[in-house]
Short mmCIF file of C-alpha atoms in Angstrom, two decimals:
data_model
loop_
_atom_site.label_atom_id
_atom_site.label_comp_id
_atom_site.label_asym_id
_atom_site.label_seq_id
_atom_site.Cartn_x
_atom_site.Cartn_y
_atom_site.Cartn_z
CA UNK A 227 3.45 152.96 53.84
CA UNK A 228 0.46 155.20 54.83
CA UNK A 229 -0.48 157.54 52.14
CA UNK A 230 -0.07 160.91 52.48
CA UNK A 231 -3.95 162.84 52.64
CA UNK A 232 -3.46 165.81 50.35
CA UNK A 233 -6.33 168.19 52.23
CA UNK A 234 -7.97 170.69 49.43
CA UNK A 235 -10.17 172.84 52.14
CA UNK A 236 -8.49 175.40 54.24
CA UNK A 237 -6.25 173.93 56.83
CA UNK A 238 -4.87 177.39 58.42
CA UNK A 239 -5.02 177.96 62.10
CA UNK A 240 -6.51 181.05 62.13
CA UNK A 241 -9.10 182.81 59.91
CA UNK A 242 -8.45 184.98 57.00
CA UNK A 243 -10.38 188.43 56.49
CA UNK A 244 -13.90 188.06 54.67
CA UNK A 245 -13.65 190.30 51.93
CA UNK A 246 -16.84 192.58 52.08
CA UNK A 247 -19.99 191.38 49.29
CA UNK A 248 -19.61 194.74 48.12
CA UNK A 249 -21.46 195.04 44.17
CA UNK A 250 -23.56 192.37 42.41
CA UNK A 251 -23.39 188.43 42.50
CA UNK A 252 -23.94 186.58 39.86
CA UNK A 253 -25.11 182.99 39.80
CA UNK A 254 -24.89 181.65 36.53
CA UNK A 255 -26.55 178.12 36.16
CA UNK A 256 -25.57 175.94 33.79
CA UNK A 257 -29.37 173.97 33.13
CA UNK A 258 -32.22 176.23 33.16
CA UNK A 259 -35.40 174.24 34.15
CA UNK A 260 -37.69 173.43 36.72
CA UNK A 261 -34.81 173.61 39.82
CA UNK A 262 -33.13 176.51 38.09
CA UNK A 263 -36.56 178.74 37.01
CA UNK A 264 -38.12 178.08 40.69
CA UNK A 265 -34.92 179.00 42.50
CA UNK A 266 -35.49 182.49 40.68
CA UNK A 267 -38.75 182.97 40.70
CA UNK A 268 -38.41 182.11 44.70
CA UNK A 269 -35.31 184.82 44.84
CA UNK A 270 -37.60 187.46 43.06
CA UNK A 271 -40.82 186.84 44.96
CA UNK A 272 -38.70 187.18 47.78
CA UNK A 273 -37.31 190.42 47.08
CA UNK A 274 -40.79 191.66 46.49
CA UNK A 275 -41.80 190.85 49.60
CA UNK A 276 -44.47 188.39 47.69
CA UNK A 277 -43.22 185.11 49.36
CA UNK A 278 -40.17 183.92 51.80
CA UNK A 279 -37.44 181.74 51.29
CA UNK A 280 -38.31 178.95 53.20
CA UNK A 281 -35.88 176.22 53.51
CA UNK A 282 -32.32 178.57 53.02
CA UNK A 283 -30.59 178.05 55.84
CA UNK A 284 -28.85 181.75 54.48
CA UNK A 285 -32.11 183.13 54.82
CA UNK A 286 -33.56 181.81 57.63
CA UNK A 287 -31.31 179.79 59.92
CA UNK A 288 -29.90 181.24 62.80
CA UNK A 289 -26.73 180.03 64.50
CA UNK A 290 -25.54 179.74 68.38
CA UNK A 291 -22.77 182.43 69.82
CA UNK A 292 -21.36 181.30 73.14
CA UNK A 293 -23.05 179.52 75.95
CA UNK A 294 -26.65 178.99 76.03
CA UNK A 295 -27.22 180.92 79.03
CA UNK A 296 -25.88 183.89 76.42
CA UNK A 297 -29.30 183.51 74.40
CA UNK A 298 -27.50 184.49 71.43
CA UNK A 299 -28.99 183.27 68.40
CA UNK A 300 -28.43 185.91 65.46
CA UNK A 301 -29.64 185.18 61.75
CA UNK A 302 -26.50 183.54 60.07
CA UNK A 303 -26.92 186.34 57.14
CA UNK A 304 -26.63 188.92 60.05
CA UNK A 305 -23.13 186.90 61.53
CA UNK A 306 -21.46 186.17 57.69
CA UNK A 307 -20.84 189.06 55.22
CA UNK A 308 -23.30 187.53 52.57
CA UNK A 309 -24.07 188.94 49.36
CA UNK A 310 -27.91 190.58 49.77
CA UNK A 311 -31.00 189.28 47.98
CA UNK A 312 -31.11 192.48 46.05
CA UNK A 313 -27.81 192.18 44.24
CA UNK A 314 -28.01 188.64 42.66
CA UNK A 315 -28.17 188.59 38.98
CA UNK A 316 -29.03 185.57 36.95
CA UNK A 317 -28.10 183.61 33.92
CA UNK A 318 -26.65 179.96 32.88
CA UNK A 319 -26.64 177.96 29.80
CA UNK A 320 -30.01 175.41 28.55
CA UNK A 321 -30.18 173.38 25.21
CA UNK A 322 -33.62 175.00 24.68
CA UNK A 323 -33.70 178.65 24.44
CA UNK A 324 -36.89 179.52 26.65
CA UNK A 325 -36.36 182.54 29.09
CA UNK A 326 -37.13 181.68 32.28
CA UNK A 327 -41.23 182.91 32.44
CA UNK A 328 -41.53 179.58 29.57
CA UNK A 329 -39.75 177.33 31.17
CA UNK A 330 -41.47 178.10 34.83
CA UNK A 331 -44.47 177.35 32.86
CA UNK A 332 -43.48 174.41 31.13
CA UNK A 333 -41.61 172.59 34.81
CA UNK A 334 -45.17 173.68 36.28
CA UNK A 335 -43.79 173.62 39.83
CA UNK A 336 -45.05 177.35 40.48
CA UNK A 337 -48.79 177.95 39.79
CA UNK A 338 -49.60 181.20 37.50
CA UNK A 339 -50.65 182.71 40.26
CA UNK A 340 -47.35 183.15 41.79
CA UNK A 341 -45.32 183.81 38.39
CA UNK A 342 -47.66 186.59 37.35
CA UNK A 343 -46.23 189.31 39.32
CA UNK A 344 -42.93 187.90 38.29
CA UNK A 345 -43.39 187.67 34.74
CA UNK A 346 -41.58 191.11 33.47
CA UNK A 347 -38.36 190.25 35.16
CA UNK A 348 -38.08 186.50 34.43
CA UNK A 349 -39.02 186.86 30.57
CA UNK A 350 -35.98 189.31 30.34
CA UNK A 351 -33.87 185.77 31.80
CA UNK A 352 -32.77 183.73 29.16
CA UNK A 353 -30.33 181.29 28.36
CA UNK A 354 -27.07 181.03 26.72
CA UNK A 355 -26.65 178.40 24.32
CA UNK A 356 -25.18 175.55 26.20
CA UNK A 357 -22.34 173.02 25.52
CA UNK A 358 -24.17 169.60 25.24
CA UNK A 359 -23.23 165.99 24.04
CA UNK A 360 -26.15 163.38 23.62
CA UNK A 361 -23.14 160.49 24.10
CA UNK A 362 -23.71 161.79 27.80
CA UNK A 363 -27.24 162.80 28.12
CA UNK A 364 -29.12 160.44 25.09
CA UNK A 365 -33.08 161.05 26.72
CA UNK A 366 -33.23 164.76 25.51
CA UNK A 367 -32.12 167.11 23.03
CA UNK A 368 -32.51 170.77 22.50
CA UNK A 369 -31.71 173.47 19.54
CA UNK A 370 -29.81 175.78 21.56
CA UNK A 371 -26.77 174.17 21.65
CA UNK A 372 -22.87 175.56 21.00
CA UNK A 373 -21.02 173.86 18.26
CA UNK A 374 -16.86 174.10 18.32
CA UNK A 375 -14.10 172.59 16.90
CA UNK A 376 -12.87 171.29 19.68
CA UNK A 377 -13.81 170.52 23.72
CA UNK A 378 -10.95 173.38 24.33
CA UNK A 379 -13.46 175.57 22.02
CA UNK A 380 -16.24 175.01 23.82
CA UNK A 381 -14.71 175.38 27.12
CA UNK A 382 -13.29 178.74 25.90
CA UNK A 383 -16.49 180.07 24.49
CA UNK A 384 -18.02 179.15 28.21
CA UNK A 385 -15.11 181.27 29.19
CA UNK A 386 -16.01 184.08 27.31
CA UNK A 387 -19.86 183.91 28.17
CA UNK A 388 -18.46 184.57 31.88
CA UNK A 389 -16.54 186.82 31.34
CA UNK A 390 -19.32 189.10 29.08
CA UNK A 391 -22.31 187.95 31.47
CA UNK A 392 -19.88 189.58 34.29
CA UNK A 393 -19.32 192.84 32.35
CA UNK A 394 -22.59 193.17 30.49
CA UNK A 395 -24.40 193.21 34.17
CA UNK A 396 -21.64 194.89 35.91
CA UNK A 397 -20.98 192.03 38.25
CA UNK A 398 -17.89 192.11 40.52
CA UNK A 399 -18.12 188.31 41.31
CA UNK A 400 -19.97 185.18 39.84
CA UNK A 401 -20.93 181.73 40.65
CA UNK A 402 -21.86 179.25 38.94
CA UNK A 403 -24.22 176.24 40.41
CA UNK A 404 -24.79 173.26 38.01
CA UNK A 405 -28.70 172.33 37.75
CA UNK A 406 -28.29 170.36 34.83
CA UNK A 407 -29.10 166.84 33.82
CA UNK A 408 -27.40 163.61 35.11
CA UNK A 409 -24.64 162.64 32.66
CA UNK A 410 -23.95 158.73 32.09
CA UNK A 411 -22.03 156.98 34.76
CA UNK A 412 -18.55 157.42 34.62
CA UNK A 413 -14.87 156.36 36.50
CA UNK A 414 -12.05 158.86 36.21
CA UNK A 415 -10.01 157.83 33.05
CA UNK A 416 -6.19 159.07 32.67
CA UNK A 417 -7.61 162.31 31.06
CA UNK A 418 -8.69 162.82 34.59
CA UNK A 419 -5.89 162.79 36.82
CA UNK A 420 -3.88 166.12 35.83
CA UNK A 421 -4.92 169.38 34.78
CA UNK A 422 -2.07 169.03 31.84
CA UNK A 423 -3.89 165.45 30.92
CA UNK A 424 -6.97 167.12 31.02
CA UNK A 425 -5.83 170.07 28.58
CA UNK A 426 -4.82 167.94 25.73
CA UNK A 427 -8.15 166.25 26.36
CA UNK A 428 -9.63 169.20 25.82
CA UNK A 429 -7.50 170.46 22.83
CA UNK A 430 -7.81 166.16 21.24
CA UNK A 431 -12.09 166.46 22.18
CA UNK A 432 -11.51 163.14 24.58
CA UNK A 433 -14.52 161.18 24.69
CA UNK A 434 -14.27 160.53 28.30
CA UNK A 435 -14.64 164.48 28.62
CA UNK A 436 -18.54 165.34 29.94
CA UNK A 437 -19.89 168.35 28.96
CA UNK A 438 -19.94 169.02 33.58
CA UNK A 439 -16.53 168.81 33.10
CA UNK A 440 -15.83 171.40 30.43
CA UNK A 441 -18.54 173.87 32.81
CA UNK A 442 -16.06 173.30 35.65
CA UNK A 443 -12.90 173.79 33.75
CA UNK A 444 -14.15 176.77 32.07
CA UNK A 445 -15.77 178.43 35.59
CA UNK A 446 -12.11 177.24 37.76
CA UNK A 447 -9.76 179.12 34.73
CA UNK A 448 -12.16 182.36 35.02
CA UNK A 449 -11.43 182.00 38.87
CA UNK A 450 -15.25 181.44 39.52
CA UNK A 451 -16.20 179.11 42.19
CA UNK A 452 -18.66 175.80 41.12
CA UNK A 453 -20.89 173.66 42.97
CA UNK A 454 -22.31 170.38 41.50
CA UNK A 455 -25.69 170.06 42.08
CA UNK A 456 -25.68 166.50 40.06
CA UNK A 457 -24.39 163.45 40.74
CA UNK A 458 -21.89 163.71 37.35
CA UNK A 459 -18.26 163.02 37.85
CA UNK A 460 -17.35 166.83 37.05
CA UNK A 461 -15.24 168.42 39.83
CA UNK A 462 -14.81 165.24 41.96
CA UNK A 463 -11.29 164.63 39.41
CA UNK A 464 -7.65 165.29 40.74
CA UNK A 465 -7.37 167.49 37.46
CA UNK A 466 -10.13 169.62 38.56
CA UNK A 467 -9.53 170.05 42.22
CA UNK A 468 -6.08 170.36 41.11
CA UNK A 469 -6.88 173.44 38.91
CA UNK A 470 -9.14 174.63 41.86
CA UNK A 471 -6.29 175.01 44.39
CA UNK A 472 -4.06 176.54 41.39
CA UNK A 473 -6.19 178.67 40.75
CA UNK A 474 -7.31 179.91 44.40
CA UNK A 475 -10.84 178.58 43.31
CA UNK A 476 -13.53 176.62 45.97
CA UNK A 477 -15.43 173.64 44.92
CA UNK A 478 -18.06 171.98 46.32
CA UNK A 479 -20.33 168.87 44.90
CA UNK A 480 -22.23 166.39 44.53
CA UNK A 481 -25.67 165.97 43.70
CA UNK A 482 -28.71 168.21 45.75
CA UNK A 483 -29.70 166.46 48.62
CA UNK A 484 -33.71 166.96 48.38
CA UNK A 485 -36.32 164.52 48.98
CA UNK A 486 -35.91 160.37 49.60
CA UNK A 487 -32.08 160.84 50.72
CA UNK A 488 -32.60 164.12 52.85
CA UNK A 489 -35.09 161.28 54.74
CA UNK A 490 -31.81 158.85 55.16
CA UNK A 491 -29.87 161.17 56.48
CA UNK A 492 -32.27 161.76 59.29
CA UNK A 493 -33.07 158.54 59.71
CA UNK A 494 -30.42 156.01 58.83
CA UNK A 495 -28.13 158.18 62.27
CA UNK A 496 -31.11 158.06 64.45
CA UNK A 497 -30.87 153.54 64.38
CA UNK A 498 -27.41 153.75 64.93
CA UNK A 499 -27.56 156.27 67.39
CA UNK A 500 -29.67 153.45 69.23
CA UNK A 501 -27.86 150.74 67.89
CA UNK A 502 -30.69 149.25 65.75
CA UNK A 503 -29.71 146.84 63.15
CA UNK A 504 -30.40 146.87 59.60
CA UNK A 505 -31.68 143.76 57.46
CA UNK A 506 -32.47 145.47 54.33
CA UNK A 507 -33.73 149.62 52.97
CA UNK A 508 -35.58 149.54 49.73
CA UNK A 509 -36.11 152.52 48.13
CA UNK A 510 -38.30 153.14 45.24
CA UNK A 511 -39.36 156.64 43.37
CA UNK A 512 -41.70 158.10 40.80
CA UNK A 513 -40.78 161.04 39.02
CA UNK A 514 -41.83 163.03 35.88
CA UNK A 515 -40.19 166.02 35.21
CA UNK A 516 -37.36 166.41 32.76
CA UNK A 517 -34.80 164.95 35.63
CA UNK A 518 -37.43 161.59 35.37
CA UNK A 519 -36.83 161.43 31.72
CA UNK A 520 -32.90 161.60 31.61
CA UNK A 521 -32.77 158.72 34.75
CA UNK A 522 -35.21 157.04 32.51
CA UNK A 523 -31.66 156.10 30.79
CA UNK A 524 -30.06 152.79 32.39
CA UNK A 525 -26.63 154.96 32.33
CA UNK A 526 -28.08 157.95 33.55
CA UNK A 527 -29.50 156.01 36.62
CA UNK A 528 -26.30 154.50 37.50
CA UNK A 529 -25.04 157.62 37.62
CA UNK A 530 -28.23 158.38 40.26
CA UNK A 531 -28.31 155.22 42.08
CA UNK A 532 -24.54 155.54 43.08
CA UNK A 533 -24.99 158.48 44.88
CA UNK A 534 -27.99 157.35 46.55
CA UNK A 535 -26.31 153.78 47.76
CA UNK A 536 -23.18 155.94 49.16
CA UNK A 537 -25.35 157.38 52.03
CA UNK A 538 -26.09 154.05 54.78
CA UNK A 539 -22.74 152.57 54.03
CA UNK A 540 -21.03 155.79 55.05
CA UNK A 541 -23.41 156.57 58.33
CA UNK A 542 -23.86 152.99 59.44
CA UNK A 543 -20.17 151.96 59.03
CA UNK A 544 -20.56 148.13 58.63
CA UNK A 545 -16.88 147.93 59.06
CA UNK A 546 -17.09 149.26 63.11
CA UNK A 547 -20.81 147.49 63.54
CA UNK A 548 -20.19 144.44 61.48
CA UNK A 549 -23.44 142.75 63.70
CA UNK A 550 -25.69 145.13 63.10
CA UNK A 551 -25.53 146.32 59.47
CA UNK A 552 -22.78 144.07 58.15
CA UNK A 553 -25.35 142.45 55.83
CA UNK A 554 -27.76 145.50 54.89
CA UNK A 555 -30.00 144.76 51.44
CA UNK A 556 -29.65 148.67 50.09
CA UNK A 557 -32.09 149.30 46.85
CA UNK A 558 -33.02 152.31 45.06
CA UNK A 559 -35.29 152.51 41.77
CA UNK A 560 -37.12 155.50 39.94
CA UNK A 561 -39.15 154.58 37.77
CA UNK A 562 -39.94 157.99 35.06
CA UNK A 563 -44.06 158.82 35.22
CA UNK A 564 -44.56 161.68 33.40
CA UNK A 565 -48.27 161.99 34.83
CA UNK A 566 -46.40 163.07 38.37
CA UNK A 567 -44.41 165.83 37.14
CA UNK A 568 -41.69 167.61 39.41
CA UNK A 569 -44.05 166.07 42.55
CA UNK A 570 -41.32 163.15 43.07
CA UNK A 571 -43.08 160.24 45.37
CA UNK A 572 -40.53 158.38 47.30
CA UNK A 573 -41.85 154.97 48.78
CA UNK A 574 -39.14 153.72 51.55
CA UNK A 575 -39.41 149.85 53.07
CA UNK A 576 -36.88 149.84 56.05
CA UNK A 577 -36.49 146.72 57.63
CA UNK A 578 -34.80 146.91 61.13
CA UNK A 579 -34.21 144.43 64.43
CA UNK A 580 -33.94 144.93 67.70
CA UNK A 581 -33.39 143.66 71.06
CA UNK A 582 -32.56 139.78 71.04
CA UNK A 583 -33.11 140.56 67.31
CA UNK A 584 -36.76 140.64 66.69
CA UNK A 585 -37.76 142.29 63.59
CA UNK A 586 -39.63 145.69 63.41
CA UNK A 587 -40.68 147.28 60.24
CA UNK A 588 -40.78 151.58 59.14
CA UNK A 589 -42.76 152.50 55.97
CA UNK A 590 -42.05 156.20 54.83
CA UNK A 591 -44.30 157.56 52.04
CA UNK A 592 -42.55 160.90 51.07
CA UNK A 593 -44.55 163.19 48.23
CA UNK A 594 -41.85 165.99 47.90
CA UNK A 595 -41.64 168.42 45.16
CA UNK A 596 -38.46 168.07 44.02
CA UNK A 597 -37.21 171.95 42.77
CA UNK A 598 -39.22 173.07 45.67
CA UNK A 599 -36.84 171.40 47.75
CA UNK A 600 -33.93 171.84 45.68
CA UNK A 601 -34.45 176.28 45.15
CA UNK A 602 -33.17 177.11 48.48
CA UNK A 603 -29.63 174.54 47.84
CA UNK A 604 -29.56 176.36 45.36
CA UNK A 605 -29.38 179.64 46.50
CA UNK A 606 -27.23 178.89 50.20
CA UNK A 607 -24.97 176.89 47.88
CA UNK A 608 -24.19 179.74 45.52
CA UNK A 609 -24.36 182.32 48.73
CA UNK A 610 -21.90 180.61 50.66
CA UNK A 611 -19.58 179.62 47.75
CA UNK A 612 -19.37 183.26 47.23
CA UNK A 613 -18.49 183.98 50.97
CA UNK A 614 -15.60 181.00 50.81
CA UNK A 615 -13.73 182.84 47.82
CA UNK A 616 -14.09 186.04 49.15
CA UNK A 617 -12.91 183.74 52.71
CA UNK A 618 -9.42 183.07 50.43
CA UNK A 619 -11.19 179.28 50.77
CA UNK A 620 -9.87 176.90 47.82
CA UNK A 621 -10.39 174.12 46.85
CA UNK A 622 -12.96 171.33 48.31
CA UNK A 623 -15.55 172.84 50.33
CA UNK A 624 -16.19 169.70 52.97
CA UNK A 625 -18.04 172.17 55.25
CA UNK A 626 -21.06 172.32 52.61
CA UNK A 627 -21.39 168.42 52.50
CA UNK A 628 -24.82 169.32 54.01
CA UNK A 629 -26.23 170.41 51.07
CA UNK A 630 -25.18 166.81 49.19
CA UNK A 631 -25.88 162.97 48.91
CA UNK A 632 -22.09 162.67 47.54
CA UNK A 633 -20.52 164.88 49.24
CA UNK A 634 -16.68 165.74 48.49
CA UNK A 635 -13.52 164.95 51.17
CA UNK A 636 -9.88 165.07 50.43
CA UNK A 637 -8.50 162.13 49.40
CA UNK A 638 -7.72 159.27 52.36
CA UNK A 639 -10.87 161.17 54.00
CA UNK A 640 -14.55 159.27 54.27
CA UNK A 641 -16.84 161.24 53.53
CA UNK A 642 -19.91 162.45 56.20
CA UNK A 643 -23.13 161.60 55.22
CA UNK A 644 -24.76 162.27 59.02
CA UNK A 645 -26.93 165.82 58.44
CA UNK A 646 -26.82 166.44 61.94
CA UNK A 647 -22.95 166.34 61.63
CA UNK A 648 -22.84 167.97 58.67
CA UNK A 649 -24.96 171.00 60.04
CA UNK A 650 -22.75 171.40 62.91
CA UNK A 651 -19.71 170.91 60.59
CA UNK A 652 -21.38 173.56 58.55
CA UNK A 653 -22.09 176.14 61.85
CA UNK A 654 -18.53 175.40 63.37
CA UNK A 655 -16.82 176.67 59.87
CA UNK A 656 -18.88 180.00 60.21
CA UNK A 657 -18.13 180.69 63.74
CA UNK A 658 -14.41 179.64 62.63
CA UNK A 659 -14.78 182.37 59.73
CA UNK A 660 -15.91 184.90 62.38
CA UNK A 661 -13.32 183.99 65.27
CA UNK A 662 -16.30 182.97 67.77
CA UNK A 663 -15.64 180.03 70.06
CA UNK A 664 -16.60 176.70 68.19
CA UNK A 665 -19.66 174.64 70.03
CA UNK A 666 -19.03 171.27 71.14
CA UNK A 667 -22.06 170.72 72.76
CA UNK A 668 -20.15 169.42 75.98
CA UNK A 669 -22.18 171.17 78.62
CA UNK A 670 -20.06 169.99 81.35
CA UNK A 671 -19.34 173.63 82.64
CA UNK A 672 -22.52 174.29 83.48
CA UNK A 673 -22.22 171.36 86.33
CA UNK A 674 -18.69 172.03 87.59
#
C-alpha cells in the first residue's frame, strides 16, 4: 500500500491575499554571536546608508516577469510586500549576557572601524536569558541562563519573553531565526511524534527534549513563524510541524547553507548535468569561532556531518545513475583552530572520471567567513518567513530550501539539494504569490 504524503506547504490552486507589512518586524534570535551580531550590525549599517547588504537575495536580487523580450526584471523587494529595513527590531536569547556592541567585538568578524558608527544602537541590544542544557551543548557554558521547574516552564517563560519583546517595542509581528549552537545528534524519540506526546514531555522535562525544541514550541504556540538555521532536530518532528499547521504557523529549516556546502551545491549538479562520475569527495574544514568549539564535540559533529553528507546523495541520485556515483567515498571533517576565528577554510578533494572512465581530479580551497556569509540568510530567511504568514502559508516552507544544507519536504517527498532548482523553486513561489505567469524556461515560443 503506497503511503499517503501528508503535504505541510500550501497546496491551494490559487494565491491568497498578502497581508500588507504594515508596523514593525521583529526578528528575535535565539543565539546572539558572531552570525547573529553581524547580521545586525549589517541591517544597521545598511539603514545608514554606511554599507549594502550584499548577498540578500531580499535586498538585492531581482526576479524575471514574463518573456524575456519583456525586459522585466524588478527588485524582488519591489514585486513582494516585504517588511522595510527601517522597521526591523531586534532581540533573541544568549547564555552570556553581552549586548550586541561586546559580542561583535568578541566574534571579531566586523573590524572597529565598521562597528563604531554603530555602537549607540547595538549596545542598547541585549539578550534575554536563554533556555540552555549542557546534556545538549557540553563545549560551552554561559551565566545567563533561565532556570524552571520544568521544560513546560521554560517553554512558557520563552512564551512570555515574546509576547513582552512584541509589546515593549510595539511590534505587530515577530520572527524568530535560530543562530544558536549545534545540539548533540539526535533521532526523533516517541516524545516526538505528537504535539500531545510532546506536551507531557514538556510538563515530565523529557530528556530527549533539546533546548531548539522548546524555542520552536514556544515561537509555534505564540503563532510566530521559526526558521532553523542549525542542523538540530528542532522543527523537523511530526509534533512540531504538527503544531505548525494547527496553529496556522510556517516553518522552515535546516542548518545555513554558507561556505564548503554552498560550493556542492554548485558543483556536485554541474557533473551530473554532464554526466561525470564520482569516485570519492573529501571534505575537510578549519574553524575557530564559538561554532568550531561546540563541533569540537564528537556529538555535536554528528549532528554537523549529517547534514553535510545529505547534499551529493540527494543531487547525484545513485539510485537513477547507479554507474556513475553508485560507489561515491563522501567525507567531511572540521577540525576546531581557534587561531582562524569565524574565517572558516574549507579544503575540498573531488575525485571524478570521465569518458571511457579516465580519472580527472578538482581541488577547491574555499577561505569564507562564515557569519559573513551566513548575515544575509539570516535576514531573507526572517523577511520572507514574515511574508509566508502574512501569505496564510503554514507549515513547511519547501520553497526556502535554498537557504539550507537540510532542507525540509513533506513526508514521502526527497528533498532538493540542487541551488539552481531551489532558486527557481524559490522565484516560481513569488511569482505564484503575485499571480504572474510561472517561468519554465522552455523558450520554444520564441521559434514557433
Amino acid at each position: 500500500m503506497t503511503k499517503k504524503i501528508r503535504f505541510y506547504d500550501t497546496t491551494v490552486s490559487k494565491p491568497r491575499p498578502i497581508k500588507p507589512a504594515k508596523g514593525k518586524l521583529g526578528i528575535l534570535l535565539p543565539g546572539m554571536g558572531a552570525v547573529a551580531s553581524t547580521f545586525i550590525a549589517g541591517v544597521l549599517s545598511t539603514r545608514k546608508g554606511l554599507g549594502k547588504p550584499i548577498g540578500s537575495l531580499t535586498q538585492m536580487g531581482a526576479i524575471r516577469l514574463g518573456k524575456r523580450t519583456d525586459h522585466h526584471n524588478p527588485k524582488i523587494k519591489d514585486f513582494v510586500p516585504l517588511a522595510d529595513l527601517n522597521d526591523i527590531v531586534f532581540g533573541g536569547w544568549d547564555i552570556f549576557p553581552d549586548n550586541m556592541y561586546q559580542a561583535a567585538c568578541k566574534a571579531g568578524v566586523l573590524e572597529h572601524a565598521h562597528l563604531a558608527p554603530l555602537r549607540q544602537e547595538l549596545e542598547k541590544i541585549k539578550p534575554m536569558k536563554a533556555v540552555f542544557d549542557s546534556n545538549y551543548v557540553s563545549r560551552i557554558s554561559g551565566p545567563n541562563v533561565k532556570k524552571g521547574s520544568s521544560k513546560m516552564d521554560l517553554a512558557q517563560q520563552l512564551m512570555a519573553d515574546i509576547q513582552q519583546f512584541k509589546k515593549t517595542n510595539k511590534c505587530d509581528r515577530i520572527v524568530i531565526v535560530w543562530c544558536g549552537s549545534t545540539e548533540k545528534f539526535q533521532t526523533a524519540a516517541p516524545v516526538h511524534q505528537s504535539w500531545a506526546a510532546f506536551e507531557r514531555g514538556l510538563q515530565e522535562s523529557s530528556p530527549e527534549i533539546s533546548p531548539s525544541q522548546i524555542y520552536a514550541y514556544a515561537a509555534i504556540k505564540c503563532g510566530v513563524p521559526f526558521a532553523n538555521g542549525a542542523p538540530n532536530l528542532s522543527v523537523d518532528i511530526p509534533a512540531i510541524q504538527d503544531l505548525a499547521i494547527k496553529h496556522h504557523v510556517p516553518i522552515s529549516g535546516k542548518d545555513f547553507k554558507t561556505g564548503q556546502t554552498f560550493m556542492k551545491t554548485v558543483l556536485a549538479p554541474a557533473f551530473k548535468a554532464r554526466l561525470l562520475g564520482m569516485n570519492g569527495w573529501f571534505s575537510a574544514n578549519i574553524l575557530g569561532n564559538r561554532d568550531g568549539e561546540v563541533l569540537d564535540d564528537p556529538e555535536a559533529f554528528k549532528t554537523k556531518e549529517e547534514s553535510k553528507l545529505s547534499v551529493l546523495d540527494s543531487i547525484l541520485q545513485p539510485d537513477v545513475y547507479p554507474e556513475l556515483y553508485g560507489n561515491v567515498d563522501h567525507r567531511v571533517r572540521i577540525v576546531y583552530y581557534p587561531p582562524r576565528g569565524d574565517n572558516k577554510e574549507g579544503w575540498d578533494n573531488i575525485d571524478i572520471f570521465g569518458w571511457m572512465g579516465y580519472p580527472m581530479q578538482i581541488k577547491v580551497n574555499f577561505l569564507c567567513r562564515d557569519s559573513i556569509l551566513a548575515a544575509p540568510i539570516v535576514l531573507d530567511l526572517a523577511l520572507f518567513m514574515d511574508l509566508a504568514q502574512r501569505s496564510a502559508m503554514h507549515g513547511i516552507q519547501e520553497w526556502l530550501s535554498f537557504y539550507f544544507k537540510s532542507p525540509m519536504a513533506a513526508p514521502g517527498l526527497h528533498p532538493e539539494h540542487d541551488l539552481f532548482i531551489q532558486l527557481m523553486k524559490l522565484k516560481n513561489t513569488l511569482r505564484w504569490l503575485r499571480g504572474e505567469e510561472l517561468i519554465t524556461h522552455l523558450g520554444i515560443e520564441y521559434y514557433d
